[in-house]
Amino acid sequence: MDPYKHRPSSAHNSPYLTTNQGAPVWNNTSSLTVGARGPVLLEDYHLIEKFAAFDRERIPERVVHARGASAKGFFEVTHHVSNLTCADFLRAPGVQTPVIVRFSTVIHERGSPETLRDPRGFAVKFYTREGNFDIVGNNIPVFFTRDAMQFPDVIRALKPNPKTHIQEPWRYLDFMSHLPESCLTFLYWFDDWGIPSDYRHMDGYGVHTFKLITKEGRETYCKFHWKPTCGLKFLLDEEAVIVGGSNHSHATKDLTDAIASGNYPEWKLYIQTMDPADEDKLDFDPLDDTKIWPEDLFPLQPVGRLVLNKNIDNFFNENEMLAFNPGAIVPGIYYTNDKMFQTRTFAYADTQRHRLGPNYMQIPVNAPKCPHYNNHRDGFMNFLHRDEEVDYFPSRFDPVRASEKVPIPTDVITGRRVKTVIPKENNFKQSGELFRSWPRDRQERFIKRFADVASDPKVTPEIRSVWLSYWAQCDRGLGQRLASRLGMKALL
Ligand code: HEM
């Protein structure tokens, strides 16, 4: 035994039970008592330690996306993009990077059914040679709001009523009646799209606009899209009731079984690109995350493929303690002025310091796989054994360790301090286009689902007519058909 090399893992299991201190446990079924019938003695160290561990087993669930499944695999570049970015992991076709992916629902609790109508999270962590790059996206290409100031309210309105702990449609219809920009996300959510059949048959989207940057500093706006090679599949409402009623973890099981049987789930990665010089030429703001970039104007360009070929070994370590962060970027990729994106670069590490502790980046699933070094140290549950004598910078005893310069955007930013909405809101046009692209039966299903929730007795006539006006502005026919189903007068 080398007393200085021990690292807790299953590889160090003893052949018999021990306490956490390593002392042998000779009885794991009976408490230490005075006589066979008790009382129990506090000096039963093993009993007290067993309860101390059990009593603290659960950590706070994620404030959103609590329910999820993860799997490991690789990303492989298939097409040249080195003309757009100096990102090392995208340097040439054939280059592979290890990844971990977590799929999730958004609103409902850790043990909730995976058949509920909800956006699905699609988060990918690339362990690159230049650090972790996380695309923390959803299966819907847009989001309910464009300003993070409203994100906690979006989530509260969708979460259960704080009084009854029941999700109640009047609460989100009330709140979103103040948010016309939510229409496009709402359409996807109440469309068949709102219940993917499982995690394998769904798209993923980075949602925000990113920047790709070359070594020379040339910048290109970019959106990321994941497309499953096995195609898209959804559950209609009646099917979801049956699937969810017989197995509330059906999507986790589907993912695990597919990988275990060698039927590896695969997605192709595409990008849409735009020259930042063109950003004012459109009738919408390309940095507005409530908008898509039309594919006829900004075609999908293939980049690579994502293959999930390994199930996780430990759900707690590799799912519950997994921490994604939209702020985790690598040289060659950067954020844009998308307001939601910017606040997200703060919020995730903040919640993870609370949920997992200040040293959450030392947890093996979160730690970069490349060598890394800085003077951030110590804190609760630090287990990194460091022997450097210099913990400050700069120092004449420690060779300078700044990396080579990384290109960052060079655009000049000027303006007054304001708290306001963006000039080009254009809240309804893309929703109308999406609605008209559906066949009649799909449109009818959307109308029925919306009419059902809008018929909640707590939805006031005022809230109903605001919504009717929004849908009519998206598409006149949609407004008329909804009005007649709700027994109201069409507004346009
Ligand atoms: C400002 C807006 C947003 C804020 C403040 C926010 C905040 C959060 C927080 C606090 C978590 C829990 C993280 C954890 O405990 O590890 C989370 C998870 C997540 N969020 Fe957001 N979010 C925002 C917008 C979005 C948007 C627009 C998307 C989709 C593009 C998104 C996708 C996700 C996903 C996929 C997860 C789950 C990651 C995982 O599987 O662990 N979020 N978000």
XYZ file of C-alpha atoms and ligand atoms in Angstrom:
535
model
C 0.000 0.000 0.000
C 1.301 3.462 -0.916
C -0.315 5.756 1.701
C 0.131 8.824 -0.537
C -1.403 7.462 -3.749
C -4.887 6.476 -2.537
C -7.772 7.889 -4.612
C -11.339 6.830 -3.787
C -12.831 4.723 -6.578
C -14.253 1.238 -6.997
C -10.709 0.094 -7.856
C -9.815 0.515 -4.165
C -12.726 -1.517 -2.766
C -11.764 -3.815 0.107
C -13.073 -7.384 0.035
C -15.066 -6.678 3.261
C -17.191 -3.768 4.531
C -15.475 -0.874 6.276
C -16.452 2.467 7.786
C -15.464 5.599 5.866
C -12.418 5.635 8.129
C -11.471 2.217 6.713
C -12.126 0.230 9.900
C -13.702 -3.215 9.410
C -17.489 -3.433 9.833
C -18.308 -6.821 11.367
C -22.098 -6.401 11.544
C -24.151 -4.336 9.073
C -27.613 -5.553 10.071
C -27.976 -4.984 13.829
C -27.426 -1.799 15.840
C -25.260 -1.904 18.933
C -27.700 -2.203 21.874
C -27.777 -2.905 25.565
C -29.254 -6.372 25.482
C -31.118 -7.788 22.519
C -34.107 -5.411 22.937
C -32.212 -2.077 23.297
C -31.743 0.781 23.973
C -29.378 1.685 21.101
C -25.922 3.050 21.942
C -24.687 6.309 20.431
C -21.204 4.806 20.355
C -22.250 2.650 17.366
C -19.967 4.641 15.038
C -21.005 2.706 11.947
C -24.740 3.256 12.595
C -24.298 7.009 13.053
C -22.031 7.319 9.987
C -24.454 5.242 7.870
C -27.294 7.614 8.750
C -25.183 10.732 8.333
C -24.463 9.636 4.733
C -28.049 8.567 4.009
C -29.536 11.753 5.471
C -27.388 13.857 3.130
C -27.603 11.736 -0.038
C -29.697 14.151 -2.091
C -28.330 17.407 -3.414
C -30.582 20.247 -4.599
C -32.065 19.381 -7.960
C -31.401 21.758 -10.852
C -33.691 24.776 -10.592
C -34.746 23.943 -14.181
C -34.004 20.857 -16.317
C -34.017 18.663 -13.175
C -35.203 15.572 -15.085
C -32.631 14.246 -17.524
C -30.491 11.471 -18.939
C -26.874 11.571 -20.058
C -24.556 9.537 -22.260
C -20.998 9.719 -23.557
C -19.447 9.505 -26.989
C -17.488 11.557 -29.479
C -17.833 14.407 -31.941
C -16.101 14.017 -35.306
C -15.479 16.808 -37.794
C -16.685 15.826 -41.276
C -16.343 19.123 -43.184
C -13.773 21.923 -43.332
C -14.661 24.995 -41.253
C -11.132 26.154 -40.479
C -11.740 29.099 -42.838
C -14.311 30.342 -40.252
C -12.753 29.483 -36.892
C -9.431 28.655 -35.288
C -11.172 26.324 -32.787
C -8.690 23.476 -32.406
C -11.359 20.766 -32.139
C -12.766 21.875 -35.525
C -9.351 22.048 -37.208
C -9.834 19.337 -39.862
C -12.161 16.550 -40.993
C -11.497 13.351 -39.056
C -10.627 15.071 -35.760
C -12.524 13.467 -32.868
C -13.307 15.008 -29.458
C -14.820 13.187 -26.457
C -18.229 14.493 -25.363
C -20.879 14.017 -22.720
C -24.478 14.931 -23.564
C -27.436 15.514 -21.244
C -31.032 15.554 -22.459
C -33.730 16.862 -20.158
C -37.199 18.258 -19.730
C -37.341 21.814 -18.419
C -40.044 22.501 -15.914
C -40.853 19.339 -14.029
C -39.113 17.691 -11.097
C -36.269 15.185 -11.022
C -38.574 12.132 -11.018
C -41.330 13.478 -13.304
C -42.660 11.622 -16.391
C -40.622 12.129 -19.549
C -43.797 12.400 -21.640
C -44.885 15.848 -20.461
C -45.386 18.710 -22.913
C -42.251 20.779 -22.396
C -39.196 21.916 -24.349
C -36.347 19.398 -24.104
C -32.793 20.347 -23.122
C -29.974 19.222 -25.414
C -26.633 20.036 -23.761
C -23.296 18.920 -25.200
C -19.942 19.212 -23.430
C -16.921 18.881 -25.735
C -13.737 18.007 -23.785
C -11.353 19.735 -26.224
C -7.569 20.139 -26.019
C -8.189 23.843 -25.346
C -10.716 23.365 -22.552
C -14.398 22.514 -22.331
C -16.842 23.914 -24.878
C -20.514 23.596 -23.930
C -23.460 24.072 -26.293
C -26.320 24.231 -23.786
C -29.332 24.224 -26.067
C -32.881 22.986 -26.478
C -34.882 20.956 -29.010
C -36.807 24.136 -29.933
C -34.823 26.658 -32.002
C -36.136 29.735 -30.134
C -36.907 30.810 -26.573
C -39.897 32.447 -24.819
C -38.159 35.731 -24.006
C -35.209 37.750 -25.264
C -34.211 39.499 -22.035
C -32.889 37.447 -19.111
C -34.561 39.849 -16.688
C -37.766 37.927 -17.458
C -36.323 34.401 -17.311
C -37.125 33.740 -13.616
C -40.708 34.930 -14.282
C -41.068 32.650 -17.326
C -39.972 29.716 -15.183
C -42.138 30.640 -12.171
C -45.235 31.005 -14.370
C -44.613 27.555 -15.870
C -43.684 25.821 -12.591
C -46.438 24.629 -10.244
C -48.622 27.161 -8.442
C -46.745 27.943 -5.184
C -49.982 27.467 -3.232
C -51.180 24.166 -4.734
C -48.007 22.761 -6.330
C -50.001 22.070 -9.513
C -49.020 23.406 -12.956
C -51.971 25.625 -13.893
C -52.398 27.017 -17.428
C -54.002 30.281 -16.250
C -50.681 31.249 -14.662
C -48.546 30.910 -17.801
C -51.289 32.270 -20.083
C -51.584 35.290 -17.782
C -47.831 35.900 -17.689
C -47.147 35.277 -21.384
C -50.051 37.503 -22.382
C -47.516 40.243 -21.553
C -44.925 38.606 -23.791
C -45.907 38.638 -27.482
C -42.366 37.559 -28.380
C -43.163 34.168 -26.781
C -45.575 33.233 -29.648
C -43.046 31.306 -31.752
C -41.792 29.184 -28.837
C -45.400 28.701 -27.754
C -46.272 27.381 -31.225
C -43.490 24.768 -31.069
C -44.438 23.880 -27.500
C -48.147 23.320 -28.279
C -47.422 21.693 -31.628
C -46.737 17.927 -31.901
C -43.086 19.065 -31.467
C -43.853 19.654 -27.745
C -43.636 15.919 -26.893
C -40.684 14.246 -28.677
C -41.092 10.460 -28.726
C -37.785 10.097 -26.812
C -34.386 11.822 -26.668
C -32.989 10.121 -29.797
C -35.609 11.387 -32.250
C -35.280 15.103 -31.673
C -33.302 18.084 -32.956
C -30.980 20.218 -30.848
C -30.326 23.930 -31.258
C -27.742 26.255 -29.742
C -30.600 28.825 -29.952
C -28.307 31.821 -29.425
C -26.125 33.438 -32.047
C -22.446 32.677 -31.474
C -19.394 34.204 -33.129
C -16.783 32.144 -34.961
C -13.370 33.839 -35.142
C -10.270 33.020 -37.165
C -6.698 33.500 -35.946
C -6.551 36.686 -38.019
C -9.649 37.973 -36.211
C -12.282 37.551 -38.969
C -15.674 37.192 -37.319
C -18.774 35.321 -38.512
C -22.124 35.024 -36.736
C -23.160 31.395 -36.338
C -26.070 29.244 -35.150
C -25.633 25.555 -34.215
C -28.151 22.830 -35.198
C -28.146 19.120 -34.315
C -30.207 16.796 -36.593
C -30.787 13.148 -35.586
C -29.874 10.607 -38.285
C -32.855 8.452 -37.206
C -35.263 11.335 -37.935
C -37.798 13.221 -35.825
C -40.655 11.490 -33.983
C -43.302 12.881 -31.675
C -45.976 11.448 -29.393
C -49.537 12.631 -29.907
C -51.374 13.449 -26.688
C -53.168 10.086 -26.403
C -49.928 8.180 -27.130
C -48.074 10.183 -24.480
C -50.656 9.204 -21.874
C -50.151 5.514 -22.685
C -46.342 5.652 -22.852
C -46.025 7.802 -19.718
C -48.619 5.754 -17.880
C -46.636 2.561 -18.271
C -43.115 3.961 -17.776
C -42.371 7.441 -16.531
C -38.670 7.031 -17.518
C -39.293 5.771 -21.047
C -36.868 8.230 -22.734
C -33.995 7.468 -20.363
C -34.622 3.748 -20.909
C -34.759 4.188 -24.689
C -31.408 6.017 -24.699
C -29.732 3.506 -22.379
C -31.099 0.475 -24.253
C -30.144 1.851 -27.677
C -26.535 2.399 -26.582
C -26.315 -0.943 -24.733
C -27.493 -2.782 -27.868
C -24.954 -1.030 -30.119
C -27.610 1.064 -31.893
C -25.649 4.255 -31.249
C -27.666 7.468 -31.475
C -26.134 9.938 -33.932
C -26.739 13.571 -34.831
C -25.220 15.671 -37.606
C -24.019 19.133 -36.630
C -24.854 21.972 -39.028
C -24.159 25.684 -38.804
C -25.889 28.696 -40.290
C -23.560 31.635 -40.821
C -24.008 35.370 -41.368
C -21.578 38.200 -42.009
C -21.990 40.630 -39.047
C -21.940 43.459 -41.641
C -25.381 42.206 -42.794
C -27.082 42.184 -39.411
C -29.094 45.383 -39.994
C -30.361 44.291 -43.428
C -33.067 41.960 -42.061
C -36.587 42.700 -40.804
C -35.699 40.981 -37.506
C -32.734 41.193 -35.165
C -30.466 38.174 -35.757
C -29.285 38.326 -32.125
C -32.879 38.004 -30.870
C -33.280 34.457 -29.492
C -37.046 34.537 -30.135
C -36.290 34.370 -33.894
C -35.010 31.704 -36.239
C -32.749 32.472 -39.192
C -34.740 31.346 -42.279
C -32.929 28.430 -43.915
C -33.549 29.722 -47.458
C -31.500 32.836 -46.595
C -29.008 31.095 -44.307
C -28.597 27.491 -45.501
C -27.484 24.705 -43.174
C -23.816 23.819 -43.666
C -22.587 20.427 -42.422
C -19.745 20.396 -39.874
C -19.593 17.044 -38.112
C -21.319 14.189 -36.356
C -22.050 13.367 -32.738
C -22.140 9.686 -31.756
C -23.244 8.454 -28.317
C -21.616 5.057 -27.825
C -21.170 4.729 -24.070
C -23.670 4.693 -21.245
C -22.726 6.417 -18.010
C -21.553 4.197 -15.139
C -22.931 6.232 -12.261
C -26.072 8.359 -12.557
C -25.254 10.589 -9.599
C -21.652 11.330 -10.630
C -22.276 11.723 -14.356
C -25.776 13.193 -14.462
C -26.688 14.841 -11.153
C -23.228 16.345 -10.693
C -22.775 17.196 -14.364
C -22.509 20.958 -14.820
C -22.947 22.684 -18.196
C -22.180 26.334 -18.749
C -22.965 28.477 -21.817
C -19.973 30.583 -20.692
C -17.587 27.688 -21.436
C -16.134 28.574 -24.831
C -12.807 27.835 -26.518
C -10.518 30.011 -28.675
C -12.193 30.524 -32.066
C -15.731 30.707 -30.626
C -17.252 33.689 -28.793
C -20.510 35.066 -27.412
C -22.500 37.794 -29.140
C -24.509 40.703 -27.737
C -27.589 38.434 -27.483
C -28.852 39.626 -24.075
C -30.051 36.206 -22.930
C -26.782 34.560 -23.881
C -24.816 37.110 -21.871
C -26.737 36.545 -18.640
C -26.540 32.804 -19.142
C -22.741 33.048 -19.100
C -23.141 34.109 -15.430
C -26.129 32.079 -14.178
C -24.950 28.496 -14.609
C -21.682 28.595 -12.646
C -23.520 30.639 -10.016
C -26.172 27.958 -9.493
C -23.583 25.166 -9.656
C -21.520 26.741 -6.847
C -24.700 26.479 -4.785
C -25.911 23.106 -6.095
C -22.549 21.292 -6.145
C -20.186 23.504 -4.139
C -17.391 25.934 -4.993
C -15.090 23.187 -6.263
C -17.650 21.745 -8.690
C -15.100 21.989 -11.504
C -12.924 19.388 -9.750
C -15.671 16.762 -10.089
C -14.250 14.380 -12.711
C -17.181 14.718 -15.160
C -16.812 18.521 -15.146
C -13.022 18.849 -15.075
C -11.380 19.581 -18.428
C -9.509 16.604 -19.847
C -6.619 18.823 -20.983
C -3.874 20.009 -18.608
C -5.014 23.118 -16.740
C -3.519 25.467 -14.186
C -4.263 28.691 -12.300
C -4.066 30.091 -8.781
C -7.726 29.561 -7.862
C -7.378 27.166 -4.949
C -8.650 25.625 -1.712
C -12.256 26.180 -0.552
C -14.785 23.618 0.681
C -14.177 20.050 -0.482
C -11.004 20.859 -2.354
C -9.300 17.560 -3.099
C -6.614 18.712 -5.501
C -3.280 17.961 -3.900
C -1.021 20.827 -4.956
C 2.600 21.301 -4.037
C 3.471 24.650 -5.675
C 5.130 27.202 -3.373
C 4.027 30.210 -5.440
C 0.275 30.874 -5.486
C 0.399 34.435 -6.819
C 1.060 35.966 -10.218
C 3.387 37.274 -11.529
C 6.408 35.802 -9.798
C 10.105 35.613 -10.579
C 10.114 32.089 -9.097
C 7.379 30.820 -11.386
C 7.822 30.882 -15.179
C 5.210 33.116 -16.842
C 2.331 30.952 -17.908
C 0.046 33.278 -19.891
C -1.113 31.441 -22.998
C -0.722 32.661 -26.551
C -3.139 35.528 -27.355
C -6.649 34.321 -28.160
C -8.623 36.319 -30.773
C -11.623 38.193 -29.341
C -14.195 40.335 -31.190
C -12.898 43.789 -32.026
C -16.214 45.543 -32.774
C -16.559 48.997 -31.204
C -19.476 49.191 -28.769
C -21.002 52.602 -27.972
C -24.369 53.744 -26.644
C -26.207 55.260 -23.703
C -27.199 53.214 -20.656
C -30.807 52.140 -21.237
C -33.319 49.594 -19.983
C -35.511 48.991 -23.001
C -36.637 46.553 -25.681
C -34.803 45.998 -28.976
C -35.951 48.199 -31.910
C -36.930 45.362 -34.302
C -39.323 43.225 -32.240
C -41.255 41.745 -35.193
C -43.098 39.390 -32.833
C -45.576 37.633 -35.137
C -44.285 37.123 -38.690
C -42.237 33.954 -38.157
C -45.023 32.401 -36.062
C -47.486 32.914 -38.921
C -45.030 31.328 -41.360
C -44.539 28.299 -39.109
C -48.293 27.844 -38.592
C -48.969 28.040 -42.354
C -46.236 25.460 -43.044
C -48.205 22.782 -41.125
C -50.821 20.563 -42.766
C -54.429 21.210 -41.734
C -54.651 18.351 -39.194
C -51.511 19.550 -37.414
C -52.931 23.089 -37.277
C -56.155 21.696 -35.809
C -54.265 19.859 -33.090
C -52.508 23.101 -32.107
C -55.808 24.987 -32.056
C -57.450 22.327 -29.911
C -54.601 22.229 -27.411
C -54.555 26.006 -27.109
C -58.344 26.228 -26.812
C -58.247 23.577 -24.061
C -55.851 25.558 -21.867
C -57.515 28.882 -22.709
C -60.791 27.379 -21.466
C -59.359 27.114 -17.939
C -62.035 28.981 -15.923
C -59.364 31.163 -14.315
C -58.334 32.554 -17.739
C -60.200 35.860 -17.832
C -61.923 37.222 -20.987
C -59.207 39.906 -21.063
C -56.368 37.334 -21.143
C -58.253 35.303 -23.780
C -58.717 38.309 -26.042
C -55.067 39.387 -25.724
C -54.063 35.903 -26.880
C -56.621 35.949 -29.657
C -55.190 39.225 -30.902
C -51.644 37.748 -30.840
C -52.629 34.638 -32.790
C -54.638 36.711 -35.261
C -51.594 38.925 -35.841
C -49.534 35.766 -36.490
C -52.121 34.419 -38.941
C -55.604 35.759 -39.590
C -57.064 32.306 -40.210
C -55.573 31.009 -36.947
C -57.240 33.907 -35.124
C -60.596 33.183 -36.750
C -60.482 29.434 -36.156
C -59.476 29.886 -32.513
C -62.186 32.497 -31.971
C -64.863 30.175 -33.291
C -63.633 27.275 -31.139
C -63.614 29.514 -28.052
C -66.993 30.996 -28.943
C -65.505 34.490 -29.281
C -65.658 37.182 -31.934
C -62.676 37.206 -34.332
C -60.586 40.337 -33.873
C -59.198 40.859 -37.400
C -31.114 33.988 -19.074
C -31.751 32.904 -19.373
C -31.470 31.593 -18.691
C -31.065 31.351 -17.432
C -30.780 32.369 -16.347
C -30.934 29.920 -17.292
C -30.573 29.273 -16.136
C -30.413 27.933 -15.999
C -30.023 27.266 -14.792
C -29.767 27.972 -13.476
C -29.933 25.955 -15.055
C -29.554 24.854 -14.089
C -28.098 24.554 -14.282
C -27.571 23.592 -13.263
O -28.089 23.510 -12.147
O -26.561 22.920 -13.587
C -30.239 25.776 -16.437
C -30.199 24.575 -17.088
C -30.345 24.464 -18.448
N -30.679 25.462 -19.327
Fe -30.973 27.373 -18.908
N -31.252 29.320 -18.466
C -31.589 30.313 -19.351
C -31.985 30.153 -20.644
C -31.866 28.997 -21.322
C -32.049 28.871 -22.743
C -32.412 30.019 -23.696
C -31.790 27.584 -23.043
C -31.789 26.936 -24.378
C -31.152 27.475 -25.362
C -31.443 26.884 -21.832
C -31.072 25.565 -21.750
C -30.731 24.924 -20.589
C -30.399 23.524 -20.518
C -30.329 22.540 -21.675
C -30.153 23.240 -19.171
C -29.832 21.878 -18.581
C -28.357 21.592 -18.636
C -28.121 20.219 -18.051
O -28.540 19.235 -18.693
O -27.542 20.126 -16.948
N -31.502 27.773 -20.804
N -30.550 26.985 -16.993
